Amino acid sequence: MNEIAPIVPESGDKEAAMRKEPTQRRSKERVERILSCASTLIADNGSDAMRMSDVAEKAGISIGSLYQYFPDKGSIIRTLADRYNALGRECIADTLKNVHDMNGLQASFAELIDIYYALFLAEPVMRDIWSGTQADKALRDIDLLDSRLNGAVLADARARVNPAADRAFLENSSFLIMHLGQATMHLAISVDPTEGAALVDGFKRMVLREMLAA
Amino acid sequence: MNEIAPIVPESGDKEAAMRKEPTQRRSKERVERILSCASTLIADNGSDAMRMSDVAEKAGISIGSLYQYFPDKGSIIRTLADRYNALGRECIADTLKNVHDMNGLQASFAELIDIYYALFLAEPVMRDIWSGTQADKALRDIDLLDSRLNGAVLADARARVNPAADRAFLENSSFLIMHLGQATMHLAISVDPTEGAALVDGFKRMVLREMLAA
DNA sequence: TGCAAATGTGAGGATTCCTCATATTAATTG
DNA sequence: CAATTAATATGAGGAATCCTCACATTTGCA
């Protein structure tokens, strides 16, 4: 919960949308190579401009091999999204794990918002993927699930801080906060940095007030 | 500020991204026909599945004629987005125009949120366009400008209600609110209706509290 | 070693956006 | 109203790109 993620998130758990689970070492390396090359290409010109033929060439493999592991272009992007999300969730869960009072919650969440903003600013791949997030139903679902999971973690922390609060309300509110957090990041990176920072601060204020109120 | 928009918004002012301004009556009719057919196709299967050849066929014209008026597929979608936005802005401006005290502001804005939610639920084309909004840089810019314009109108109303408030703060906060409003709509229509309504309510509470606080 | 399973290859099929050379219709002018 | 210019219409096909598939190569194992 305190470092900027590496350019290519380390291999997560159950990869999404892989055509066939690689078993030999050679093919496992290839999958990582493909993802790494795709990541670079996305960082350079965006996922839209990324051609499957470019990925294959850069990875030093044939188009056919590419499609052996990833059934379509979207699955590469989704796998990257999954990995970034997993990193983010881990960071959020770590940070909120030991929160037990309102002061701690407020401080931790404010810190999280700053970390996420820094991440979005630093990672062109993350920016690109989340910008295109709404275009693809599958990506949208990944996004939604991520907000939900993070929302559940936040709801837990808020319940710990305020045991009297209505649980259903906390879950709803936390889900919303996580989703709006993403939207705020999109907005903040779309405007000039000064305004972006101010908008992130505005969001922070709104959210902290929401947590106090409930 | 009280009706659901028609399926195809009426011809606005300066159409975005038209290849050549239609001058003869025949061609003006064609432009409207194209937009209307595109709208239907989008409502049926989404803008992604909409083929330019389908639009041409449905409109009873040739592909070439289509491209006479719209330089590319995106421009059709952008034109529809512009029209919907213009309708929304008009509705917002009308509603907030006569707000002069905090009670009125709160009531009006709560009403606006409900209207927008109803609009998103009722208009598959609007949903589709806004879902794809992040995919295309040009659409994103249209979206951003719309939030900015609406934010300015909201900031005006808030300044009227609370003349002591810092103007820069109001503008920043209002811009954020408008953007997050869109994000909330996206979220709300992506989940089941009961949860969607609860999320919209959650957003309403957050926003009204924000307006009270400043 | 030899065989089966896993993996690799890239030409080309399929889809779709969009162009352009040409044809038709409308407006204008002498 | 004939002739000329301008506006509009057409659709075959160029270009870009995703992805498949029939066949080749490599690896693991009995």
PDB file of C-alpha atoms in Angstrom, chain A residues 26-183:
ATOM      1  CA  ARG A  26       8.283 -22.205 -22.774  1.00  0.00           C
ATOM      2  CA  SER A  27       4.648 -21.291 -23.150  1.00  0.00           C
ATOM      3  CA  LYS A  28       4.396 -19.724 -19.721  1.00  0.00           C
ATOM      4  CA  GLU A  29       7.249 -17.463 -20.627  1.00  0.00           C
ATOM      5  CA  ARG A  30       5.507 -16.621 -23.862  1.00  0.00           C
ATOM      6  CA  VAL A  31       2.357 -15.548 -22.102  1.00  0.00           C
ATOM      7  CA  GLU A  32       4.334 -13.184 -19.915  1.00  0.00           C
ATOM      8  CA  ARG A  33       6.246 -11.946 -22.917  1.00  0.00           C
ATOM      9  CA  ILE A  34       3.035 -11.276 -24.806  1.00  0.00           C
ATOM     10  CA  LEU A  35       1.579  -9.340 -21.903  1.00  0.00           C
ATOM     11  CA  SER A  36       4.736  -7.359 -21.427  1.00  0.00           C
ATOM     12  CA  CYS A  37       4.957  -6.443 -25.104  1.00  0.00           C
ATOM     13  CA  ALA A  38       1.290  -5.570 -25.239  1.00  0.00           C
ATOM     14  CA  SER A  39       1.803  -3.386 -22.213  1.00  0.00           C
ATOM     15  CA  THR A  40       4.608  -1.493 -23.897  1.00  0.00           C
ATOM     16  CA  LEU A  41       2.625  -1.026 -27.082  1.00  0.00           C
ATOM     17  CA  ILE A  42      -0.377   0.250 -25.149  1.00  0.00           C
ATOM     18  CA  ALA A  43       1.834   2.644 -23.233  1.00  0.00           C
ATOM     19  CA  ASP A  44       3.186   3.942 -26.547  1.00  0.00           C
ATOM     20  CA  ASN A  45       0.054   4.496 -28.578  1.00  0.00           C
ATOM     21  CA  GLY A  46      -2.955   3.184 -26.707  1.00  0.00           C
ATOM     22  CA  SER A  47      -4.754  -0.115 -26.912  1.00  0.00           C
ATOM     23  CA  ASP A  48      -6.735   0.981 -29.899  1.00  0.00           C
ATOM     24  CA  ALA A  49      -3.624   1.448 -32.002  1.00  0.00           C
ATOM     25  CA  MET A  50      -2.154  -1.799 -30.737  1.00  0.00           C
ATOM     26  CA  ARG A  51      -2.248  -4.363 -33.558  1.00  0.00           C
ATOM     27  CA  MET A  52      -2.181  -8.031 -32.852  1.00  0.00           C
ATOM     28  CA  SER A  53       0.482  -8.324 -35.532  1.00  0.00           C
ATOM     29  CA  ASP A  54       2.611  -5.772 -33.678  1.00  0.00           C
ATOM     30  CA  VAL A  55       2.296  -7.706 -30.456  1.00  0.00           C
ATOM     31  CA  ALA A  56       3.325 -10.911 -32.177  1.00  0.00           C
ATOM     32  CA  GLU A  57       6.258  -9.318 -33.910  1.00  0.00           C
ATOM     33  CA  LYS A  58       7.478  -7.512 -30.803  1.00  0.00           C
ATOM     34  CA  ALA A  59       7.191 -10.713 -28.804  1.00  0.00           C
ATOM     35  CA  GLY A  60       9.069 -12.553 -31.518  1.00  0.00           C
ATOM     36  CA  ILE A  61       6.338 -15.091 -32.139  1.00  0.00           C
ATOM     37  CA  SER A  62       3.817 -15.731 -34.857  1.00  0.00           C
ATOM     38  CA  ILE A  63       0.273 -14.494 -34.948  1.00  0.00           C
ATOM     39  CA  GLY A  64      -0.883 -18.049 -34.585  1.00  0.00           C
ATOM     40  CA  SER A  65       0.950 -18.481 -31.300  1.00  0.00           C
ATOM     41  CA  LEU A  66      -0.568 -15.319 -30.012  1.00  0.00           C
ATOM     42  CA  TYR A  67      -4.019 -16.692 -30.628  1.00  0.00           C
ATOM     43  CA  GLN A  68      -3.028 -19.930 -29.002  1.00  0.00           C
ATOM     44  CA  TYR A  69      -3.032 -18.171 -25.652  1.00  0.00           C
ATOM     45  CA  PHE A  70      -5.389 -15.280 -26.081  1.00  0.00           C
ATOM     46  CA  PRO A  71      -8.609 -15.928 -27.981  1.00  0.00           C
ATOM     47  CA  ASP A  72      -8.922 -12.332 -29.055  1.00  0.00           C
ATOM     48  CA  LYS A  73      -7.435  -8.908 -28.662  1.00  0.00           C
ATOM     49  CA  GLY A  74      -9.770  -7.992 -25.841  1.00  0.00           C
ATOM     50  CA  SER A  75      -8.605 -10.902 -23.733  1.00  0.00           C
ATOM     51  CA  ILE A  76      -5.084  -9.490 -23.588  1.00  0.00           C
ATOM     52  CA  ILE A  77      -6.404  -6.182 -22.375  1.00  0.00           C
ATOM     53  CA  ARG A  78      -8.735  -7.859 -19.924  1.00  0.00           C
ATOM     54  CA  THR A  79      -5.897  -9.891 -18.485  1.00  0.00           C
ATOM     55  CA  LEU A  80      -3.885  -6.737 -17.919  1.00  0.00           C
ATOM     56  CA  ALA A  81      -6.909  -5.076 -16.363  1.00  0.00           C
ATOM     57  CA  ASP A  82      -7.400  -8.034 -14.051  1.00  0.00           C
ATOM     58  CA  ARG A  83      -3.820  -7.842 -12.881  1.00  0.00           C
ATOM     59  CA  TYR A  84      -3.952  -4.145 -12.208  1.00  0.00           C
ATOM     60  CA  ASN A  85      -7.197  -4.581 -10.354  1.00  0.00           C
ATOM     61  CA  ALA A  86      -5.773  -7.342  -8.227  1.00  0.00           C
ATOM     62  CA  LEU A  87      -2.877  -5.097  -7.264  1.00  0.00           C
ATOM     63  CA  GLY A  88      -5.236  -2.289  -6.405  1.00  0.00           C
ATOM     64  CA  ARG A  89      -7.477  -4.516  -4.335  1.00  0.00           C
ATOM     65  CA  GLU A  90      -4.536  -5.823  -2.411  1.00  0.00           C
ATOM     66  CA  CYS A  91      -3.397  -2.292  -1.696  1.00  0.00           C
ATOM     67  CA  ILE A  92      -6.852  -1.231  -0.553  1.00  0.00           C
ATOM     68  CA  ALA A  93      -7.368  -4.293   1.604  1.00  0.00           C
ATOM     69  CA  ASP A  94      -3.945  -3.894   3.208  1.00  0.00           C
ATOM     70  CA  THR A  95      -4.533  -0.271   3.987  1.00  0.00           C
ATOM     71  CA  LEU A  96      -7.995  -0.717   5.446  1.00  0.00           C
ATOM     72  CA  LYS A  97      -7.270  -3.950   7.281  1.00  0.00           C
ATOM     73  CA  ASN A  98      -6.107  -2.335  10.485  1.00  0.00           C
ATOM     74  CA  VAL A  99      -8.521   0.543  10.590  1.00  0.00           C
ATOM     75  CA  HIS A 100     -10.482   0.650  13.830  1.00  0.00           C
ATOM     76  CA  ASP A 101     -11.559   4.187  14.429  1.00  0.00           C
ATOM     77  CA  MET A 102     -12.931   7.038  12.380  1.00  0.00           C
ATOM     78  CA  ASN A 103      -9.705   8.999  12.415  1.00  0.00           C
ATOM     79  CA  GLY A 104      -7.812   6.047  11.090  1.00  0.00           C
ATOM     80  CA  LEU A 105     -10.418   5.402   8.432  1.00  0.00           C
ATOM     81  CA  GLN A 106     -10.351   8.969   7.231  1.00  0.00           C
ATOM     82  CA  ALA A 107      -6.581   9.108   7.126  1.00  0.00           C
ATOM     83  CA  SER A 108      -6.257   5.767   5.397  1.00  0.00           C
ATOM     84  CA  PHE A 109      -8.853   6.493   2.781  1.00  0.00           C
ATOM     85  CA  ALA A 110      -7.417   9.898   2.021  1.00  0.00           C
ATOM     86  CA  GLU A 111      -4.060   8.216   1.547  1.00  0.00           C
ATOM     87  CA  LEU A 112      -5.596   5.617  -0.753  1.00  0.00           C
ATOM     88  CA  ILE A 113      -7.114   8.270  -2.956  1.00  0.00           C
ATOM     89  CA  ASP A 114      -3.755   9.944  -3.326  1.00  0.00           C
ATOM     90  CA  ILE A 115      -2.053   6.665  -4.130  1.00  0.00           C
ATOM     91  CA  TYR A 116      -4.603   5.873  -6.801  1.00  0.00           C
ATOM     92  CA  TYR A 117      -4.274   9.277  -8.346  1.00  0.00           C
ATOM     93  CA  ALA A 118      -0.503   8.910  -8.469  1.00  0.00           C
ATOM     94  CA  LEU A 119      -0.946   5.475 -10.025  1.00  0.00           C
ATOM     95  CA  PHE A 120      -3.221   6.774 -12.728  1.00  0.00           C
ATOM     96  CA  LEU A 121      -0.840   9.595 -13.490  1.00  0.00           C
ATOM     97  CA  ALA A 122       2.164   7.289 -13.620  1.00  0.00           C
ATOM     98  CA  GLU A 123       0.755   4.345 -15.556  1.00  0.00           C
ATOM     99  CA  PRO A 124      -0.243   5.049 -19.140  1.00  0.00           C
ATOM    100  CA  VAL A 125      -1.388   1.466 -19.546  1.00  0.00           C
ATOM    101  CA  MET A 126      -3.747   1.724 -16.613  1.00  0.00           C
ATOM    102  CA  ARG A 127      -5.074   5.004 -17.930  1.00  0.00           C
ATOM    103  CA  ASP A 128      -5.639   3.569 -21.367  1.00  0.00           C
ATOM    104  CA  ILE A 129      -7.356   0.464 -20.134  1.00  0.00           C
ATOM    105  CA  TRP A 130      -9.666   2.326 -17.828  1.00  0.00           C
ATOM    106  CA  SER A 131     -10.445   4.870 -20.466  1.00  0.00           C
ATOM    107  CA  GLY A 132     -11.570   2.149 -22.798  1.00  0.00           C
ATOM    108  CA  THR A 133     -13.295   0.357 -20.017  1.00  0.00           C
ATOM    109  CA  GLN A 134     -16.768   1.323 -20.985  1.00  0.00           C
ATOM    110  CA  ALA A 135     -16.383   0.291 -24.592  1.00  0.00           C
ATOM    111  CA  ASP A 136     -16.350  -3.418 -23.965  1.00  0.00           C
ATOM    112  CA  LYS A 137     -19.043  -5.183 -22.013  1.00  0.00           C
ATOM    113  CA  ALA A 138     -16.594  -7.681 -20.580  1.00  0.00           C
ATOM    114  CA  LEU A 139     -14.285  -4.938 -19.369  1.00  0.00           C
ATOM    115  CA  ARG A 140     -17.210  -3.100 -17.853  1.00  0.00           C
ATOM    116  CA  ASP A 141     -18.136  -6.186 -15.918  1.00  0.00           C
ATOM    117  CA  ILE A 142     -14.586  -6.558 -14.655  1.00  0.00           C
ATOM    118  CA  ASP A 143     -14.704  -2.941 -13.578  1.00  0.00           C
ATOM    119  CA  LEU A 144     -18.021  -3.406 -11.844  1.00  0.00           C
ATOM    120  CA  LEU A 145     -16.886  -6.480  -9.970  1.00  0.00           C
ATOM    121  CA  ASP A 146     -13.759  -4.685  -8.859  1.00  0.00           C
ATOM    122  CA  SER A 147     -15.775  -1.788  -7.444  1.00  0.00           C
ATOM    123  CA  ARG A 148     -17.999  -4.271  -5.703  1.00  0.00           C
ATOM    124  CA  LEU A 149     -15.137  -6.171  -4.106  1.00  0.00           C
ATOM    125  CA  ASN A 150     -13.429  -3.010  -3.000  1.00  0.00           C
ATOM    126  CA  GLY A 151     -16.745  -1.664  -1.797  1.00  0.00           C
ATOM    127  CA  ALA A 152     -17.204  -4.718   0.394  1.00  0.00           C
ATOM    128  CA  VAL A 153     -13.783  -4.166   1.972  1.00  0.00           C
ATOM    129  CA  LEU A 154     -14.582  -0.538   2.616  1.00  0.00           C
ATOM    130  CA  ALA A 155     -17.975  -1.429   4.039  1.00  0.00           C
ATOM    131  CA  ASP A 156     -16.258  -3.804   6.456  1.00  0.00           C
ATOM    132  CA  ALA A 157     -13.941  -1.087   7.656  1.00  0.00           C
ATOM    133  CA  ARG A 158     -16.789   1.357   8.086  1.00  0.00           C
ATOM    134  CA  ALA A 159     -18.806  -1.208  10.017  1.00  0.00           C
ATOM    135  CA  ARG A 160     -15.868  -1.751  12.322  1.00  0.00           C
ATOM    136  CA  VAL A 161     -15.566   1.969  12.913  1.00  0.00           C
ATOM    137  CA  ASN A 162     -19.266   2.448  13.384  1.00  0.00           C
ATOM    138  CA  PRO A 163     -20.988  -0.775  14.455  1.00  0.00           C
ATOM    139  CA  ALA A 164     -24.346   0.925  14.792  1.00  0.00           C
ATOM    140  CA  ALA A 165     -24.533   1.807  11.102  1.00  0.00           C
ATOM    141  CA  ASP A 166     -26.932  -0.048   8.845  1.00  0.00           C
ATOM    142  CA  ARG A 167     -25.004  -2.700   6.987  1.00  0.00           C
ATOM    143  CA  ALA A 168     -26.975  -2.523   3.751  1.00  0.00           C
ATOM    144  CA  PHE A 169     -26.490   1.202   3.662  1.00  0.00           C
ATOM    145  CA  LEU A 170     -22.767   0.875   4.194  1.00  0.00           C
ATOM    146  CA  GLU A 171     -22.455  -1.592   1.354  1.00  0.00           C
ATOM    147  CA  ASN A 172     -24.424   0.520  -1.036  1.00  0.00           C
ATOM    148  CA  SER A 173     -22.585   3.681  -0.102  1.00  0.00           C
ATOM    149  CA  SER A 174     -19.174   2.023  -0.302  1.00  0.00           C
ATOM    150  CA  PHE A 175     -19.862   0.487  -3.693  1.00  0.00           C
ATOM    151  CA  LEU A 176     -20.863   3.895  -4.943  1.00  0.00           C
ATOM    152  CA  ILE A 177     -17.778   5.523  -3.475  1.00  0.00           C
ATOM    153  CA  MET A 178     -15.472   3.042  -5.169  1.00  0.00           C
ATOM    154  CA  HIS A 179     -17.139   3.538  -8.509  1.00  0.00           C
ATOM    155  CA  LEU A 180     -17.115   7.304  -8.208  1.00  0.00           C
ATOM    156  CA  GLY A 181     -13.479   7.118  -7.236  1.00  0.00           C
ATOM    157  CA  GLN A 182     -12.689   5.596 -10.600  1.00  0.00           C
ATOM    158  CA  ALA A 183     -14.772   8.231 -12.336  1.00  0.00           C
TER     159      ALA A 183
END
